[in-house]
CSV table of C-alpha atoms in Angstrom, one decimal:
chain,number,residue,atom,x,y,z
O,1367,UNK,CA,0.0,0.0,0.1
O,1368,UNK,CA,1.3,3.5,-0.9
O,1369,UNK,CA,0.9,5.9,1.8
O,1370,UNK,CA,0.5,9.7,1.5
O,1371,UNK,CA,3.7,11.8,1.6
O,1372,UNK,CA,4.6,13.0,4.9
O,1373,UNK,CA,4.1,16.7,5.4
O,1374,UNK,CA,2.1,19.4,6.9
O,1375,UNK,CA,-1.5,19.6,5.7
O,1376,UNK,CA,-2.1,23.5,5.1
O,1377,UNK,CA,-5.4,23.6,3.3
O,1378,UNK,CA,-8.8,23.9,5.0
O,1379,UNK,CA,-10.3,20.5,4.4
O,1380,UNK,CA,-10.9,17.7,7.0
O,1381,UNK,CA,-10.1,14.4,5.2
O,1382,UNK,CA,-11.4,10.8,6.1
O,1383,UNK,CA,-8.8,8.2,4.8
O,1384,UNK,CA,-10.7,4.8,5.0
O,1385,UNK,CA,-7.4,2.8,3.8
O,1386,UNK,CA,-5.6,4.5,6.7
O,1387,UNK,CA,-8.4,4.5,9.3
O,1388,UNK,CA,-7.9,8.1,10.0
O,1389,UNK,CA,-11.6,8.7,10.4
O,1390,UNK,CA,-12.8,12.3,10.8
O,1391,UNK,CA,-16.0,14.3,10.2
O,1392,UNK,CA,-17.1,17.8,10.3
O,1393,UNK,CA,-20.6,18.7,11.6
O,1394,UNK,CA,-21.5,21.2,8.9
O,1395,UNK,CA,-24.1,24.0,8.6
O,1396,UNK,CA,-25.9,23.9,5.1
O,1397,UNK,CA,-26.9,27.5,5.1
O,1398,UNK,CA,-23.2,28.9,5.5
O,1399,UNK,CA,-22.7,28.5,1.6
O,1400,UNK,CA,-21.7,25.7,-0.5
O,1401,UNK,CA,-18.0,24.6,-1.3
O,1402,UNK,CA,-16.2,24.2,-4.4
O,1403,UNK,CA,-13.4,22.2,-5.7
O,1404,UNK,CA,-11.2,23.3,-8.7
O,1405,UNK,CA,-7.6,22.2,-10.2
O,1406,UNK,CA,-6.2,20.5,-13.2
O,1407,UNK,CA,-6.3,17.1,-14.4
O,1408,UNK,CA,-3.1,15.5,-16.0
O,1409,UNK,CA,-1.8,12.2,-17.3
O,1410,UNK,CA,1.3,10.5,-15.7
O,1411,UNK,CA,3.5,12.5,-18.3
O,1412,UNK,CA,2.1,15.7,-17.0
O,1413,UNK,CA,0.1,16.3,-19.9
O,1414,UNK,CA,-3.3,18.2,-19.4
O,1415,UNK,CA,-6.3,15.8,-20.1
O,1416,UNK,CA,-9.3,17.7,-21.9
O,1417,UNK,CA,-13.0,16.9,-22.1
O,1418,UNK,CA,-12.7,14.5,-19.0
O,1419,UNK,CA,-15.7,14.3,-16.7
O,1420,UNK,CA,-15.3,14.7,-12.9
O,1421,UNK,CA,-18.0,14.5,-10.3
O,1422,UNK,CA,-18.0,14.6,-6.5
O,1423,UNK,CA,-20.0,11.3,-5.1
O,1424,UNK,CA,-21.8,11.8,-1.9
O,1425,UNK,CA,-21.4,8.7,0.1
O,1426,UNK,CA,-22.4,7.3,3.4
O,1427,UNK,CA,-19.8,5.4,5.6
O,1428,UNK,CA,-20.7,4.1,8.8
O,1429,UNK,CA,-18.4,2.0,11.2
O,1430,UNK,CA,-16.1,1.5,8.3
O,1431,UNK,CA,-19.0,0.1,6.0
O,1432,UNK,CA,-20.0,2.1,2.9
O,1433,UNK,CA,-23.8,2.4,2.7
O,1434,UNK,CA,-23.6,3.5,-0.9
O,1435,UNK,CA,-24.1,6.6,-2.8
O,1436,UNK,CA,-26.4,9.1,-0.9
O,1437,UNK,CA,-28.1,10.4,-4.0
O,1438,UNK,CA,-28.8,9.1,-7.7
O,1439,UNK,CA,-26.2,9.9,-10.2
O,1440,UNK,CA,-27.9,12.8,-11.8
O,1441,UNK,CA,-27.6,14.9,-8.7
O,1442,UNK,CA,-23.7,14.6,-8.3
O,1443,UNK,CA,-21.8,17.8,-8.6
O,1444,UNK,CA,-19.8,17.8,-11.7
O,1445,UNK,CA,-17.7,19.4,-14.2
O,1446,UNK,CA,-15.8,18.5,-17.6
O,1447,UNK,CA,-12.2,19.7,-17.8
O,1448,UNK,CA,-11.2,22.2,-20.7
O,1449,UNK,CA,-8.3,22.3,-23.2
O,1450,UNK,CA,-5.9,22.9,-20.4
O,1451,UNK,CA,-7.3,20.1,-18.1
O,1452,UNK,CA,-8.8,22.5,-15.6
O,1453,UNK,CA,-12.1,21.9,-13.8
O,1454,UNK,CA,-14.3,23.6,-11.4
O,1455,UNK,CA,-17.0,21.7,-9.3
O,1456,UNK,CA,-19.1,24.0,-7.5
O,1457,UNK,CA,-22.2,23.7,-5.0
O,1458,UNK,CA,-20.6,20.9,-2.9
O,1459,UNK,CA,-22.6,19.8,0.2
O,1460,UNK,CA,-20.5,19.3,3.4
O,1461,UNK,CA,-20.9,15.6,3.6
O,1462,UNK,CA,-18.6,12.6,3.1
O,1463,UNK,CA,-17.5,12.8,-0.4
O,1464,UNK,CA,-15.4,10.9,-3.2
O,1465,UNK,CA,-13.7,12.6,-6.3
O,1466,UNK,CA,-14.3,10.0,-9.1
O,1467,UNK,CA,-14.7,9.9,-12.9
O,1468,UNK,CA,-18.0,10.7,-14.4
O,1469,UNK,CA,-19.3,8.4,-15.6
O,1470,UNK,CA,-17.7,6.8,-12.6
O,1471,UNK,CA,-17.1,3.3,-14.0
O,1472,UNK,CA,-17.2,4.3,-17.6
O,1473,UNK,CA,-14.6,7.0,-18.2
O,1474,UNK,CA,-11.7,6.5,-20.5
O,1475,UNK,CA,-9.4,7.2,-17.6
O,1476,UNK,CA,-9.0,6.0,-13.9
O,1477,UNK,CA,-7.5,8.2,-11.1
O,1478,UNK,CA,-4.0,7.7,-10.0
O,1479,UNK,CA,-3.5,10.5,-7.2
O,1480,UNK,CA,-5.0,13.3,-5.9
O,1481,UNK,CA,-2.6,16.2,-4.9
O,1482,UNK,CA,-4.4,18.7,-2.4
O,1483,UNK,CA,-1.8,21.4,-1.1
O,1484,UNK,CA,1.5,19.7,-0.4
O,1485,UNK,CA,-0.3,16.1,0.4
O,1486,UNK,CA,-0.8,13.7,-2.2
O,1487,UNK,CA,-3.3,10.7,-1.9
O,1488,UNK,CA,-2.3,7.7,-4.1
O,1489,UNK,CA,-5.3,5.6,-5.4
O,1490,UNK,CA,-4.7,1.8,-5.5
O,1491,UNK,CA,-6.7,-1.2,-6.4
O,1492,UNK,CA,-7.9,-3.5,-3.6
O,1493,UNK,CA,-8.5,-7.0,-4.4
O,1494,UNK,CA,-9.4,-10.1,-2.2
O,1495,UNK,CA,-12.3,-11.4,-0.3
O,1496,UNK,CA,-14.0,-9.1,2.0
O,1497,UNK,CA,-12.4,-5.9,1.2
O,1498,UNK,CA,-14.6,-3.1,-0.4
O,1499,UNK,CA,-13.5,-1.5,-3.9
O,1500,UNK,CA,-13.5,1.9,-2.3
O,1501,UNK,CA,-10.9,1.1,0.2
O,1502,UNK,CA,-8.0,2.6,-1.9
O,1503,UNK,CA,-9.8,6.0,-2.7
O,1504,UNK,CA,-10.1,9.2,-0.9
O,1505,UNK,CA,-13.0,9.9,1.1
O,1506,UNK,CA,-13.3,13.7,2.3
O,1507,UNK,CA,-15.7,16.6,3.5
O,1508,UNK,CA,-14.8,20.1,2.6
O,1509,UNK,CA,-15.9,22.9,5.1
O,1510,UNK,CA,-18.9,24.9,3.9
O,1511,UNK,CA,-18.2,28.1,2.2
O,1512,UNK,CA,-14.5,26.8,1.5
O,1513,UNK,CA,-13.0,27.2,-2.2
O,1514,UNK,CA,-10.5,24.3,-2.4
O,1515,UNK,CA,-8.1,25.3,-5.4
O,1516,UNK,CA,-5.2,24.1,-7.2
O,1517,UNK,CA,-6.0,20.5,-6.6
O,1518,UNK,CA,-4.1,18.2,-9.1
O,1519,UNK,CA,-5.7,15.1,-10.3
O,1520,UNK,CA,-3.5,12.5,-12.1
O,1521,UNK,CA,-5.0,10.1,-14.2
O,1522,UNK,CA,-4.0,7.0,-16.5
O,1523,UNK,CA,-5.9,5.0,-19.1
O,1524,UNK,CA,-7.3,1.8,-17.5
O,1525,UNK,CA,-6.2,-1.4,-18.8
O,1526,UNK,CA,-9.5,-3.7,-19.2
O,1527,UNK,CA,-13.1,-2.9,-19.9
O,1528,UNK,CA,-16.5,-4.4,-20.8
O,1529,UNK,CA,-18.8,-2.8,-23.0
O,1530,UNK,CA,-22.3,-3.7,-23.7
O,1531,UNK,CA,-25.7,-2.4,-24.9
O,1532,UNK,CA,-29.1,-2.6,-23.4
O,1533,UNK,CA,-32.3,-3.2,-25.5
O,1534,UNK,CA,-35.8,-3.3,-24.8
O,1535,UNK,CA,-38.4,-5.7,-26.1
O,1536,UNK,CA,-38.8,-4.0,-29.3
O,1537,UNK,CA,-35.1,-3.7,-29.9
O,1538,UNK,CA,-34.9,0.1,-29.1
O,1539,UNK,CA,-32.1,0.9,-26.8
O,1540,UNK,CA,-32.5,1.7,-23.2
O,1541,UNK,CA,-31.1,5.3,-23.4
O,1542,UNK,CA,-29.8,7.8,-20.6
O,1543,UNK,CA,-30.8,5.5,-17.8
O,1544,UNK,CA,-29.4,4.9,-14.5
O,1545,UNK,CA,-28.9,1.0,-14.2
O,1546,UNK,CA,-27.8,-1.4,-11.5
O,1547,UNK,CA,-24.9,-3.5,-12.9
O,1548,UNK,CA,-23.1,-6.5,-11.3
O,1549,UNK,CA,-19.8,-7.9,-12.6
O,1550,UNK,CA,-19.4,-11.5,-12.1
O,1551,UNK,CA,-16.0,-12.9,-12.0
O,1552,UNK,CA,-14.6,-16.5,-11.7
O,1553,UNK,CA,-11.3,-18.3,-12.2
O,1554,UNK,CA,-11.7,-22.2,-12.7
O,1555,UNK,CA,-8.9,-24.5,-11.8
O,1556,UNK,CA,-8.3,-27.6,-13.8
O,1557,UNK,CA,-6.5,-31.0,-13.5
O,1558,UNK,CA,-5.5,-33.6,-16.0
O,1559,UNK,CA,-4.3,-33.4,-19.6
O,1560,UNK,CA,-6.3,-32.2,-22.5
O,1561,UNK,CA,-8.7,-33.4,-23.7
O,1562,UNK,CA,-9.3,-35.3,-20.3
O,1563,UNK,CA,-9.2,-32.2,-18.1
O,1564,UNK,CA,-11.6,-31.5,-15.5
O,1565,UNK,CA,-12.5,-28.9,-13.2
O,1566,UNK,CA,-11.0,-29.1,-9.9
O,1567,UNK,CA,-12.3,-26.0,-8.1
O,1568,UNK,CA,-13.4,-22.3,-8.6
O,1569,UNK,CA,-13.0,-19.0,-7.1
O,1570,UNK,CA,-14.4,-15.6,-7.9
O,1571,UNK,CA,-16.7,-12.8,-6.5
O,1572,UNK,CA,-19.0,-10.2,-7.7
O,1573,UNK,CA,-19.0,-6.4,-7.6
O,1574,UNK,CA,-22.1,-4.2,-7.9
O,1575,UNK,CA,-22.3,-0.6,-9.3
O,1576,UNK,CA,-24.7,1.8,-10.6
O,1577,UNK,CA,-24.1,3.3,-14.0
O,1578,UNK,CA,-25.7,5.3,-16.7
O,1579,UNK,CA,-26.4,4.1,-20.3
O,1580,UNK,CA,-25.6,6.7,-23.1
O,1581,UNK,CA,-27.7,8.1,-25.9
O,1582,UNK,CA,-27.4,4.8,-27.8
O,1583,UNK,CA,-28.1,2.6,-24.7
O,1584,UNK,CA,-24.5,1.5,-24.3
O,1585,UNK,CA,-22.7,1.1,-21.0
O,1586,UNK,CA,-19.0,0.6,-20.2
O,1587,UNK,CA,-17.1,-0.4,-17.1
O,1588,UNK,CA,-13.4,-0.7,-16.4
O,1589,UNK,CA,-13.8,-2.0,-13.2
O,1590,UNK,CA,-12.1,-5.6,-13.8
O,1591,UNK,CA,-9.7,-7.5,-11.8
O,1592,UNK,CA,-7.0,-9.2,-14.1
O,1593,UNK,CA,-7.5,-12.4,-16.1
O,1594,UNK,CA,-10.5,-14.3,-15.4
O,1595,UNK,CA,-14.1,-15.4,-16.7
O,1596,UNK,CA,-16.7,-12.5,-16.5
O,1597,UNK,CA,-20.3,-12.1,-17.0
O,1598,UNK,CA,-22.5,-9.1,-16.3
O,1599,UNK,CA,-26.2,-8.9,-14.8
O,1600,UNK,CA,-28.1,-5.7,-15.5
O,1601,UNK,CA,-31.3,-4.5,-13.5
O,1602,UNK,CA,-33.5,-1.7,-14.3
O,1603,UNK,CA,-37.0,-0.7,-12.7
O,1604,UNK,CA,-37.5,-4.5,-11.7
O,1605,UNK,CA,-36.6,-5.9,-15.0
O,1606,UNK,CA,-33.1,-7.9,-15.3
O,1607,UNK,CA,-31.0,-9.4,-18.0
O,1608,UNK,CA,-27.8,-11.3,-17.7
O,1609,UNK,CA,-24.9,-12.3,-20.2
O,1610,UNK,CA,-23.1,-15.3,-21.0
O,1611,UNK,CA,-19.5,-15.9,-19.5
O,1612,UNK,CA,-16.5,-14.7,-21.6
O,1613,UNK,CA,-12.8,-15.1,-20.7
O,1614,UNK,CA,-10.6,-12.2,-20.8
O,1615,UNK,CA,-6.8,-12.0,-20.4
O,1616,UNK,CA,-5.3,-9.2,-18.4
O,1617,UNK,CA,-5.6,-6.0,-20.3
O,1618,UNK,CA,-8.1,-7.4,-22.7
O,1619,UNK,CA,-11.5,-5.8,-23.6
O,1620,UNK,CA,-15.0,-7.1,-24.6
O,1621,UNK,CA,-17.3,-5.0,-26.4
O,1622,UNK,CA,-19.8,-7.3,-27.6
O,1623,UNK,CA,-22.5,-7.8,-24.8
O,1624,UNK,CA,-26.2,-7.2,-25.8
O,1625,UNK,CA,-28.6,-7.6,-22.9
O,1626,UNK,CA,-32.5,-7.6,-23.6
O,1627,UNK,CA,-35.1,-6.3,-20.9
O,1628,UNK,CA,-37.8,-8.0,-22.4
O,1629,UNK,CA,-40.2,-7.8,-19.4
O,1630,UNK,CA,-39.6,-4.3,-18.5
O,1631,UNK,CA,-43.1,-2.9,-19.6
O,1632,UNK,CA,-44.6,-5.6,-17.5
O,1633,UNK,CA,-42.5,-4.5,-14.4
O,1634,UNK,CA,-43.4,-1.0,-15.1
O,1635,UNK,CA,-47.1,-1.5,-15.2
O,1636,UNK,CA,-47.1,-3.7,-11.9
O,1637,UNK,CA,-45.0,-1.1,-10.3
O,1638,UNK,CA,-47.4,1.8,-11.4
O,1639,UNK,CA,-50.4,-0.3,-9.9
O,1640,UNK,CA,-48.5,-1.0,-6.7
O,1641,UNK,CA,-47.5,2.8,-6.3
O,1642,UNK,CA,-51.1,3.9,-6.9
O,1643,UNK,CA,-52.4,1.5,-4.3
O,1644,UNK,CA,-49.8,2.4,-1.8
O,1645,UNK,CA,-50.3,6.1,-2.0
O,1646,UNK,CA,-53.9,5.5,-1.5
O,1647,UNK,CA,-53.4,3.4,1.6
O,1648,UNK,CA,-52.6,4.7,5.1
O,1649,UNK,CA,-50.4,2.3,7.5
O,1650,UNK,CA,-51.1,2.3,11.1
O,1651,UNK,CA,-48.3,2.1,13.5
O,1652,UNK,CA,-49.3,-0.6,16.2
O,1653,UNK,CA,-47.2,1.3,18.8
O,1654,UNK,CA,-48.7,4.6,18.7
O,1655,UNK,CA,-51.8,3.9,16.3
O,1656,UNK,CA,-50.8,7.1,14.1
O,1657,UNK,CA,-51.4,6.5,10.4
O,1658,UNK,CA,-48.6,7.1,7.8
O,1659,UNK,CA,-48.5,7.6,4.2
O,1660,UNK,CA,-45.6,8.2,1.6
O,1661,UNK,CA,-46.7,10.5,-1.4
O,1662,UNK,CA,-45.0,12.1,-4.3
O,1663,UNK,CA,-44.3,15.7,-4.3
O,1664,UNK,CA,-42.5,18.5,-6.2
O,1665,UNK,CA,-41.2,20.4,-3.3
O,1666,UNK,CA,-41.3,20.9,0.4
O,1667,UNK,CA,-44.2,23.5,0.0
O,1668,UNK,CA,-46.0,20.9,-2.4
O,1669,UNK,CA,-45.7,18.2,0.3
O,1670,UNK,CA,-46.9,20.6,3.1
O,1671,UNK,CA,-50.0,21.5,1.0
O,1672,UNK,CA,-50.7,18.0,0.0
O,1673,UNK,CA,-50.7,16.9,3.8
O,1674,UNK,CA,-52.9,19.7,4.7
O,1675,UNK,CA,-55.5,18.4,2.1
O,1676,UNK,CA,-55.4,14.9,3.7
O,1677,UNK,CA,-55.9,16.2,7.0
O,1678,UNK,CA,-52.3,15.2,8.0
O,1679,UNK,CA,-48.8,16.8,8.6
O,1680,UNK,CA,-45.4,16.0,7.5
O,1681,UNK,CA,-44.2,13.1,9.9
O,1682,UNK,CA,-42.9,14.0,13.3
O,1683,UNK,CA,-40.4,11.2,14.5
O,1684,UNK,CA,-40.4,11.2,18.2
O,1685,UNK,CA,-38.3,8.2,19.2
O,1686,UNK,CA,-36.0,5.5,17.8
O,1687,UNK,CA,-38.7,3.0,17.6
O,1688,UNK,CA,-40.7,5.2,15.3
O,1689,UNK,CA,-37.6,5.7,13.1
O,1690,UNK,CA,-37.0,2.2,12.8
O,1691,UNK,CA,-40.6,1.5,12.2
O,1692,UNK,CA,-40.5,3.9,9.2
O,1693,UNK,CA,-37.2,2.5,7.9
O,1694,UNK,CA,-38.8,-1.0,7.6
O,1695,UNK,CA,-42.2,0.6,6.0
O,1696,UNK,CA,-40.3,2.6,3.7
O,1697,UNK,CA,-37.0,0.8,2.8
O,1698,UNK,CA,-36.7,2.0,-0.9
O,1699,UNK,CA,-33.8,4.3,-1.9
O,1700,UNK,CA,-35.7,7.5,-2.0
O,1701,UNK,CA,-35.3,10.8,-0.4
O,1702,UNK,CA,-38.4,11.9,1.8
O,1703,UNK,CA,-39.3,15.2,3.2
O,1704,UNK,CA,-40.1,14.8,7.0
O,1705,UNK,CA,-41.8,17.6,9.2
O,1706,UNK,CA,-38.6,19.4,10.4
O,1707,UNK,CA,-37.0,22.6,9.4
O,1708,UNK,CA,-33.9,24.2,10.6
O,1709,UNK,CA,-35.2,27.0,13.1
O,1710,UNK,CA,-34.1,30.8,13.0
O,1711,UNK,CA,-31.4,32.1,15.4
O,1712,UNK,CA,-32.4,31.6,19.0
O,1713,UNK,CA,-35.4,29.6,18.2
O,1714,UNK,CA,-36.1,26.1,19.3
O,1715,UNK,CA,-36.4,23.1,17.3
O,1716,UNK,CA,-39.8,21.6,16.7
O,1717,UNK,CA,-41.6,19.6,14.4
O,1718,UNK,CA,-44.2,20.9,12.1
O,1719,UNK,CA,-47.2,19.7,14.1
O,1720,UNK,CA,-45.8,21.8,16.9
O,1721,UNK,CA,-44.1,19.2,18.8
O,1722,UNK,CA,-40.8,19.8,20.5
O,1723,UNK,CA,-37.9,17.9,19.2
O,1724,UNK,CA,-37.0,15.0,21.6
O,1725,UNK,CA,-35.2,12.5,19.4
O,1726,UNK,CA,-32.6,13.1,16.3
O,1727,UNK,CA,-31.0,11.0,13.7
O,1728,UNK,CA,-28.7,13.1,12.0
O,1729,UNK,CA,-26.2,11.8,9.3
O,1730,UNK,CA,-22.6,12.5,9.0
O,1731,UNK,CA,-23.1,16.3,8.7
O,1732,UNK,CA,-24.7,16.4,12.1
O,1733,UNK,CA,-27.3,18.8,13.4
O,1734,UNK,CA,-27.0,22.0,11.2
O,1735,UNK,CA,-26.9,25.3,13.3
O,1736,UNK,CA,-29.9,27.7,13.6
O,1737,UNK,CA,-30.3,29.9,10.5
O,1738,UNK,CA,-29.3,33.6,10.5
O,1739,UNK,CA,-30.0,36.5,8.1
O,1740,UNK,CA,-33.4,35.5,6.8
O,1741,UNK,CA,-32.3,32.7,4.5
O,1742,UNK,CA,-35.9,31.1,4.6
O,1743,UNK,CA,-36.8,27.6,5.6
O,1744,UNK,CA,-34.3,24.8,5.3
O,1745,UNK,CA,-36.2,21.6,5.2
O,1746,UNK,CA,-35.0,18.3,6.6
O,1747,UNK,CA,-35.2,14.9,4.7
O,1748,UNK,CA,-34.5,11.2,5.2
O,1749,UNK,CA,-31.5,10.5,3.2
O,1750,UNK,CA,-31.6,8.3,0.2
O,1751,UNK,CA,-29.7,5.3,1.4
O,1752,UNK,CA,-29.0,5.5,5.2
O,1753,UNK,CA,-32.3,7.0,6.3
O,1754,UNK,CA,-30.6,9.4,8.4
O,1755,UNK,CA,-31.6,13.1,8.7
O,1756,UNK,CA,-30.0,15.8,6.5
O,1757,UNK,CA,-31.0,19.6,5.8
O,1758,UNK,CA,-31.3,20.3,2.1
O,1759,UNK,CA,-31.5,24.0,1.2
O,1760,UNK,CA,-32.6,25.5,-2.2
O,1761,UNK,CA,-29.0,25.3,-3.6
O,1762,UNK,CA,-28.2,21.8,-2.8
O,1763,UNK,CA,-27.5,19.4,-5.8
O,1764,UNK,CA,-29.5,16.8,-4.0
O,1765,UNK,CA,-32.6,18.7,-3.9
O,1766,UNK,CA,-34.0,17.7,-7.4
O,1767,UNK,CA,-33.9,14.2,-6.1
O,1768,UNK,CA,-36.3,14.6,-3.3
O,1769,UNK,CA,-39.6,13.5,-4.8
O,1770,UNK,CA,-41.5,12.1,-1.9
O,1771,UNK,CA,-42.7,13.2,1.7
O,1772,UNK,CA,-44.2,11.0,4.6
O,1773,UNK,CA,-47.5,12.1,6.0
O,1774,UNK,CA,-48.8,11.2,9.6
O,1775,UNK,CA,-52.1,11.8,11.2
O,1776,UNK,CA,-53.2,11.0,14.7
O,1777,UNK,CA,-56.8,10.0,14.0
O,1778,UNK,CA,-57.7,7.5,11.1
């Protein structure tokens, strides 16, 4: 393992390097201003790399375990390098993040190192059972309002890749869609002499990613680990397809996978019916006999208006038992507004229904400070993956991903 250079860290950033178990976090305040990250991308010879996509991926890491991306691909703050290899990514939330290629596993380059100030973090590939693939990458959080400049990102072309195309039943491509991709890998051991060889044993594993198809329905991934047999499994909106196995030598590419989602229309129809039925039904919590329902909404204000029409209010979570019950009832990866806002300076925290805040389940950013200067309401959501709480203001790149709210009523 290559360790970062030993020198004094003189830039205003708190860094969590999982590979070195130097875990730290910053309890930020969303309304103090978003952060930015800018710098230059060069190859291993120092030449600028143009037209390269970079993104800040919001992640959730808890007790050494990554819970996954906090938000869908479309909401990640990102940029494309110019002719001199320069980039600038703004509007970054003060949460655990990772600088990645965009698309993350479909770029024509991979990161070798990231230099911040006089400290260089080298990326390396982790292989072996039980080790997460993100272990050799930099995870960080930037203090709100900080402009982190002159970051140097060094990249190199990846050695192997798999490219495929996803088609629907009528043979039209699945375009610009976020897919769930699993790469399966196996190495088989043989004994005996040809043609009497037989399999003595096998080893392998699988890795799961979220990728996006392009305008022609193609996906590509460079996250392969040496010579082995590979196949891919694609899932999208409940439909799935899997490829045959192909053998790749180290450094080899395979671009001929075609996967058909023949049952996508059926899954979409079934899901639509289930969603309509679910939104029409209130679920009663046997512990407090309150009724709950998750709805679709366009904004925090829209959610409050719909709650009023229903004779309800945005959910007030008063203890850990209620929080766990909600997690079990609504396990899907989705952001949901709850009935809590960041109060103004000197005001007490309270729920939308007027109850005082007696329980909290904040994420890695911690509880935000009270607002100042008339910035307006900053509502709270249940986070996409972890179901922790987080403040999302009007400038957050995560805001477009919040399409649901949870309602509660005491008499049903």
